[in-house]
């Protein structure tokens, strides 16, 4: 977000028209989360400390809907999550498997300019910020007559 905001005031875009910043949210595949369900904080802390002493890789959830749950791992593979779930259940842990929804937020800087000037602006920006761009897209104004549009 900070980079996108900085780009809005970049000198290369000084001649751009009607510039705006757009936030785009894309869903990503859910992860499989093995947790000990939320419990009163004192009990969660006690259980978490005991698990840490025993060398069990775990994390105490401190915020959100699953606050005071104990995380035992996030997995892309359902099979891997079930394997951990069954192993912890065999050791008498009260564990459950839940979906962990997630998304990716991207930012788009959109502006209008004549095509040659737009190309110059993008090249100037890429020189300083090239690694930060996912892609650059040019859209022609639909009302402009071109050989393709005017046979």
PDB file of C-alpha atoms in Angstrom:
ATOM      1  CA  UNK A   1       0.000   0.000   0.000  1.00  0.00           C
ATOM      2  CA  UNK A   2       2.818   2.422   0.885  1.00  0.00           C
ATOM      3  CA  UNK A   3       4.536   1.846  -2.468  1.00  0.00           C
ATOM      4  CA  UNK A   4       1.301   2.392  -4.382  1.00  0.00           C
ATOM      5  CA  UNK A   5       0.700   5.643  -2.492  1.00  0.00           C
ATOM      6  CA  UNK A   6       4.282   6.757  -3.223  1.00  0.00           C
ATOM      7  CA  UNK A   7       3.788   6.010  -6.912  1.00  0.00           C
ATOM      8  CA  UNK A   8       0.780   8.319  -7.048  1.00  0.00           C
ATOM      9  CA  UNK A   9       3.059  11.284  -6.311  1.00  0.00           C
ATOM     10  CA  UNK A  10       5.986  10.124  -8.487  1.00  0.00           C
ATOM     11  CA  UNK A  11       7.189  12.809 -10.918  1.00  0.00           C
ATOM     12  CA  UNK A  12       6.818  10.379 -13.848  1.00  0.00           C
ATOM     13  CA  UNK A  13       3.040  10.525 -13.358  1.00  0.00           C
ATOM     14  CA  UNK A  14       2.797  14.323 -13.197  1.00  0.00           C
ATOM     15  CA  UNK A  15       1.079  14.480 -16.608  1.00  0.00           C
ATOM     16  CA  UNK A  16      -1.367  11.622 -15.914  1.00  0.00           C
ATOM     17  CA  UNK A  17      -5.085  12.285 -15.809  1.00  0.00           C
ATOM     18  CA  UNK A  18      -7.743  10.975 -13.392  1.00  0.00           C
ATOM     19  CA  UNK A  19      -5.421   8.787 -11.324  1.00  0.00           C
ATOM     20  CA  UNK A  20      -6.803   6.528  -8.579  1.00  0.00           C
ATOM     21  CA  UNK A  21      -5.646   3.696  -6.341  1.00  0.00           C
ATOM     22  CA  UNK A  22      -7.759   0.541  -6.310  1.00  0.00           C
ATOM     23  CA  UNK A  23      -7.614  -2.258  -3.729  1.00  0.00           C
ATOM     24  CA  UNK A  24      -8.162  -5.733  -5.186  1.00  0.00           C
ATOM     25  CA  UNK A  25      -8.857  -8.702  -2.911  1.00  0.00           C
ATOM     26  CA  UNK A  26      -8.382 -12.206  -4.327  1.00  0.00           C
ATOM     27  CA  UNK A  27      -9.337 -15.350  -2.437  1.00  0.00           C
ATOM     28  CA  UNK A  28      -6.638 -17.983  -2.011  1.00  0.00           C
ATOM     29  CA  UNK A  29      -7.221 -21.674  -1.299  1.00  0.00           C
ATOM     30  CA  UNK A  30      -8.035 -22.350   2.354  1.00  0.00           C
ATOM     31  CA  UNK A  31      -5.465 -23.988   4.577  1.00  0.00           C
ATOM     32  CA  UNK A  32      -6.180 -26.848   6.999  1.00  0.00           C
ATOM     33  CA  UNK A  33      -5.557 -25.782  10.584  1.00  0.00           C
ATOM     34  CA  UNK A  34      -4.991 -28.211  13.437  1.00  0.00           C
ATOM     35  CA  UNK A  35      -5.855 -26.535  16.749  1.00  0.00           C
ATOM     36  CA  UNK A  36      -6.780 -27.179  20.329  1.00  0.00           C
ATOM     37  CA  UNK A  37     -10.040 -25.183  20.523  1.00  0.00           C
ATOM     38  CA  UNK A  38     -10.227 -21.863  22.394  1.00  0.00           C
ATOM     39  CA  UNK A  39     -10.389 -22.100  26.159  1.00  0.00           C
ATOM     40  CA  UNK A  40     -10.084 -19.703  29.112  1.00  0.00           C
ATOM     41  CA  UNK A  41      -6.791 -17.796  28.873  1.00  0.00           C
ATOM     42  CA  UNK A  42      -5.253 -19.210  32.048  1.00  0.00           C
ATOM     43  CA  UNK A  43      -5.923 -22.786  30.904  1.00  0.00           C
ATOM     44  CA  UNK A  44      -4.643 -22.070  27.401  1.00  0.00           C
ATOM     45  CA  UNK A  45      -1.425 -20.545  28.767  1.00  0.00           C
ATOM     46  CA  UNK A  46      -0.842 -23.461  31.130  1.00  0.00           C
ATOM     47  CA  UNK A  47      -1.400 -26.040  28.390  1.00  0.00           C
ATOM     48  CA  UNK A  48       0.707 -24.080  25.909  1.00  0.00           C
ATOM     49  CA  UNK A  49       3.653 -23.831  28.352  1.00  0.00           C
ATOM     50  CA  UNK A  50       3.443 -27.552  29.080  1.00  0.00           C
ATOM     51  CA  UNK A  51       3.479 -28.341  25.373  1.00  0.00           C
ATOM     52  CA  UNK A  52       6.501 -26.093  24.861  1.00  0.00           C
ATOM     53  CA  UNK A  53       8.355 -27.867  27.719  1.00  0.00           C
ATOM     54  CA  UNK A  54       7.634 -31.190  26.003  1.00  0.00           C
ATOM     55  CA  UNK A  55       9.047 -29.875  22.720  1.00  0.00           C
ATOM     56  CA  UNK A  56       5.710 -29.835  20.914  1.00  0.00           C
ATOM     57  CA  UNK A  57       5.743 -27.234  18.162  1.00  0.00           C
ATOM     58  CA  UNK A  58       2.772 -24.995  18.950  1.00  0.00           C
ATOM     59  CA  UNK A  59       1.580 -21.410  18.937  1.00  0.00           C
ATOM     60  CA  UNK A  60      -0.884 -19.634  21.240  1.00  0.00           C
ATOM     61  CA  UNK A  61      -3.483 -17.698  19.219  1.00  0.00           C
ATOM     62  CA  UNK A  62      -3.764 -14.239  20.776  1.00  0.00           C
ATOM     63  CA  UNK A  63      -6.484 -12.587  18.687  1.00  0.00           C
ATOM     64  CA  UNK A  64      -9.450 -13.222  16.452  1.00  0.00           C
ATOM     65  CA  UNK A  65     -12.280 -15.736  16.582  1.00  0.00           C
ATOM     66  CA  UNK A  66      -9.939 -18.495  17.806  1.00  0.00           C
ATOM     67  CA  UNK A  67      -8.319 -16.437  20.554  1.00  0.00           C
ATOM     68  CA  UNK A  68      -6.767 -18.686  23.244  1.00  0.00           C
ATOM     69  CA  UNK A  69      -6.702 -21.684  20.930  1.00  0.00           C
ATOM     70  CA  UNK A  70      -3.400 -23.503  20.503  1.00  0.00           C
ATOM     71  CA  UNK A  71      -2.252 -23.922  16.926  1.00  0.00           C
ATOM     72  CA  UNK A  72      -0.439 -27.119  15.987  1.00  0.00           C
ATOM     73  CA  UNK A  73       0.042 -26.209  12.338  1.00  0.00           C
ATOM     74  CA  UNK A  74      -1.381 -24.870   9.098  1.00  0.00           C
ATOM     75  CA  UNK A  75      -1.262 -27.223   6.127  1.00  0.00           C
ATOM     76  CA  UNK A  76      -1.943 -26.949   2.416  1.00  0.00           C
ATOM     77  CA  UNK A  77      -2.430 -30.709   2.296  1.00  0.00           C
ATOM     78  CA  UNK A  78      -5.494 -32.109   4.033  1.00  0.00           C
ATOM     79  CA  UNK A  79      -3.708 -35.457   4.306  1.00  0.00           C
ATOM     80  CA  UNK A  80      -0.800 -33.867   6.222  1.00  0.00           C
ATOM     81  CA  UNK A  81      -3.223 -32.054   8.541  1.00  0.00           C
ATOM     82  CA  UNK A  82      -5.144 -35.258   9.272  1.00  0.00           C
ATOM     83  CA  UNK A  83      -1.872 -37.051   9.987  1.00  0.00           C
ATOM     84  CA  UNK A  84      -0.961 -34.450  12.642  1.00  0.00           C
ATOM     85  CA  UNK A  85      -4.530 -34.478  13.965  1.00  0.00           C
ATOM     86  CA  UNK A  86      -4.506 -38.264  14.446  1.00  0.00           C
ATOM     87  CA  UNK A  87      -1.035 -38.217  16.023  1.00  0.00           C
ATOM     88  CA  UNK A  88      -2.104 -35.569  18.583  1.00  0.00           C
ATOM     89  CA  UNK A  89      -5.379 -37.371  19.310  1.00  0.00           C
ATOM     90  CA  UNK A  90      -3.411 -40.572  19.994  1.00  0.00           C
ATOM     91  CA  UNK A  91      -1.549 -38.569  22.670  1.00  0.00           C
ATOM     92  CA  UNK A  92      -4.883 -37.517  24.220  1.00  0.00           C
ATOM     93  CA  UNK A  93      -4.911 -33.930  22.976  1.00  0.00           C
ATOM     94  CA  UNK A  94      -8.319 -32.393  22.299  1.00  0.00           C
ATOM     95  CA  UNK A  95      -7.579 -31.303  18.720  1.00  0.00           C
ATOM     96  CA  UNK A  96      -9.826 -30.343  15.832  1.00  0.00           C
ATOM     97  CA  UNK A  97      -9.343 -29.574  12.164  1.00  0.00           C
ATOM     98  CA  UNK A  98     -10.725 -26.250  10.883  1.00  0.00           C
ATOM     99  CA  UNK A  99     -10.539 -24.371   7.592  1.00  0.00           C
ATOM    100  CA  UNK A 100      -8.316 -21.305   7.607  1.00  0.00           C
ATOM    101  CA  UNK A 101      -9.666 -18.938   4.968  1.00  0.00           C
ATOM    102  CA  UNK A 102      -7.231 -16.488   3.458  1.00  0.00           C
ATOM    103  CA  UNK A 103      -6.894 -13.925   0.697  1.00  0.00           C
ATOM    104  CA  UNK A 104      -4.360 -11.703  -1.023  1.00  0.00           C
ATOM    105  CA  UNK A 105      -4.769  -7.949  -1.211  1.00  0.00           C
ATOM    106  CA  UNK A 106      -3.163  -6.164  -4.151  1.00  0.00           C
ATOM    107  CA  UNK A 107      -3.197  -2.532  -5.158  1.00  0.00           C
ATOM    108  CA  UNK A 108      -3.689  -1.135  -8.633  1.00  0.00           C
ATOM    109  CA  UNK A 109      -2.714   2.365  -9.661  1.00  0.00           C
ATOM    110  CA  UNK A 110      -4.918   3.357 -12.602  1.00  0.00           C
ATOM    111  CA  UNK A 111      -4.516   6.504 -14.658  1.00  0.00           C
ATOM    112  CA  UNK A 112      -5.404   7.897 -18.064  1.00  0.00           C
ATOM    113  CA  UNK A 113      -2.896   9.207 -20.562  1.00  0.00           C
ATOM    114  CA  UNK A 114      -2.203   9.171 -24.269  1.00  0.00           C
ATOM    115  CA  UNK A 115      -0.531   5.851 -25.258  1.00  0.00           C
ATOM    116  CA  UNK A 116       3.039   7.053 -25.927  1.00  0.00           C
ATOM    117  CA  UNK A 117       3.123   9.117 -22.751  1.00  0.00           C
ATOM    118  CA  UNK A 118       1.694   6.208 -20.749  1.00  0.00           C
ATOM    119  CA  UNK A 119       4.485   3.949 -22.045  1.00  0.00           C
ATOM    120  CA  UNK A 120       7.106   6.551 -21.002  1.00  0.00           C
ATOM    121  CA  UNK A 121       5.548   6.850 -17.521  1.00  0.00           C
ATOM    122  CA  UNK A 122       5.462   3.091 -16.998  1.00  0.00           C
ATOM    123  CA  UNK A 123       9.099   2.736 -18.098  1.00  0.00           C
ATOM    124  CA  UNK A 124      10.156   5.483 -15.680  1.00  0.00           C
ATOM    125  CA  UNK A 125       8.272   3.817 -12.835  1.00  0.00           C
ATOM    126  CA  UNK A 126       9.630   0.352 -13.646  1.00  0.00           C
ATOM    127  CA  UNK A 127      13.187   1.729 -13.522  1.00  0.00           C
ATOM    128  CA  UNK A 128      12.708   2.541  -9.837  1.00  0.00           C
ATOM    129  CA  UNK A 129      10.006   0.104  -8.766  1.00  0.00           C
ATOM    130  CA  UNK A 130      10.114  -2.702 -11.363  1.00  0.00           C
ATOM    131  CA  UNK A 131      10.347  -5.549  -8.857  1.00  0.00           C
ATOM    132  CA  UNK A 132       7.241  -4.261  -7.072  1.00  0.00           C
ATOM    133  CA  UNK A 133       4.905  -4.595 -10.085  1.00  0.00           C
ATOM    134  CA  UNK A 134       2.934  -7.777 -10.680  1.00  0.00           C
ATOM    135  CA  UNK A 135       1.875  -6.605 -14.127  1.00  0.00           C
ATOM    136  CA  UNK A 136       1.169  -3.520 -16.174  1.00  0.00           C
ATOM    137  CA  UNK A 137      -1.881  -3.408 -18.400  1.00  0.00           C
ATOM    138  CA  UNK A 138      -2.690  -0.905 -21.134  1.00  0.00           C
ATOM    139  CA  UNK A 139      -6.314  -0.383 -22.150  1.00  0.00           C
ATOM    140  CA  UNK A 140      -7.153   1.769 -25.133  1.00  0.00           C
ATOM    141  CA  UNK A 141     -10.008   4.191 -24.908  1.00  0.00           C
ATOM    142  CA  UNK A 142     -12.931   2.482 -26.632  1.00  0.00           C
ATOM    143  CA  UNK A 143     -14.009   5.645 -28.464  1.00  0.00           C
ATOM    144  CA  UNK A 144     -10.715   6.058 -30.331  1.00  0.00           C
ATOM    145  CA  UNK A 145     -10.840   5.034 -33.992  1.00  0.00           C
ATOM    146  CA  UNK A 146      -8.193   2.477 -34.898  1.00  0.00           C
ATOM    147  CA  UNK A 147      -7.718   0.301 -37.980  1.00  0.00           C
ATOM    148  CA  UNK A 148      -8.955  -2.688 -35.968  1.00  0.00           C
ATOM    149  CA  UNK A 149     -12.111  -0.859 -34.868  1.00  0.00           C
ATOM    150  CA  UNK A 150     -12.759   0.924 -38.206  1.00  0.00           C
ATOM    151  CA  UNK A 151     -12.380  -1.527 -41.125  1.00  0.00           C
TER     152      UNK A 151
END
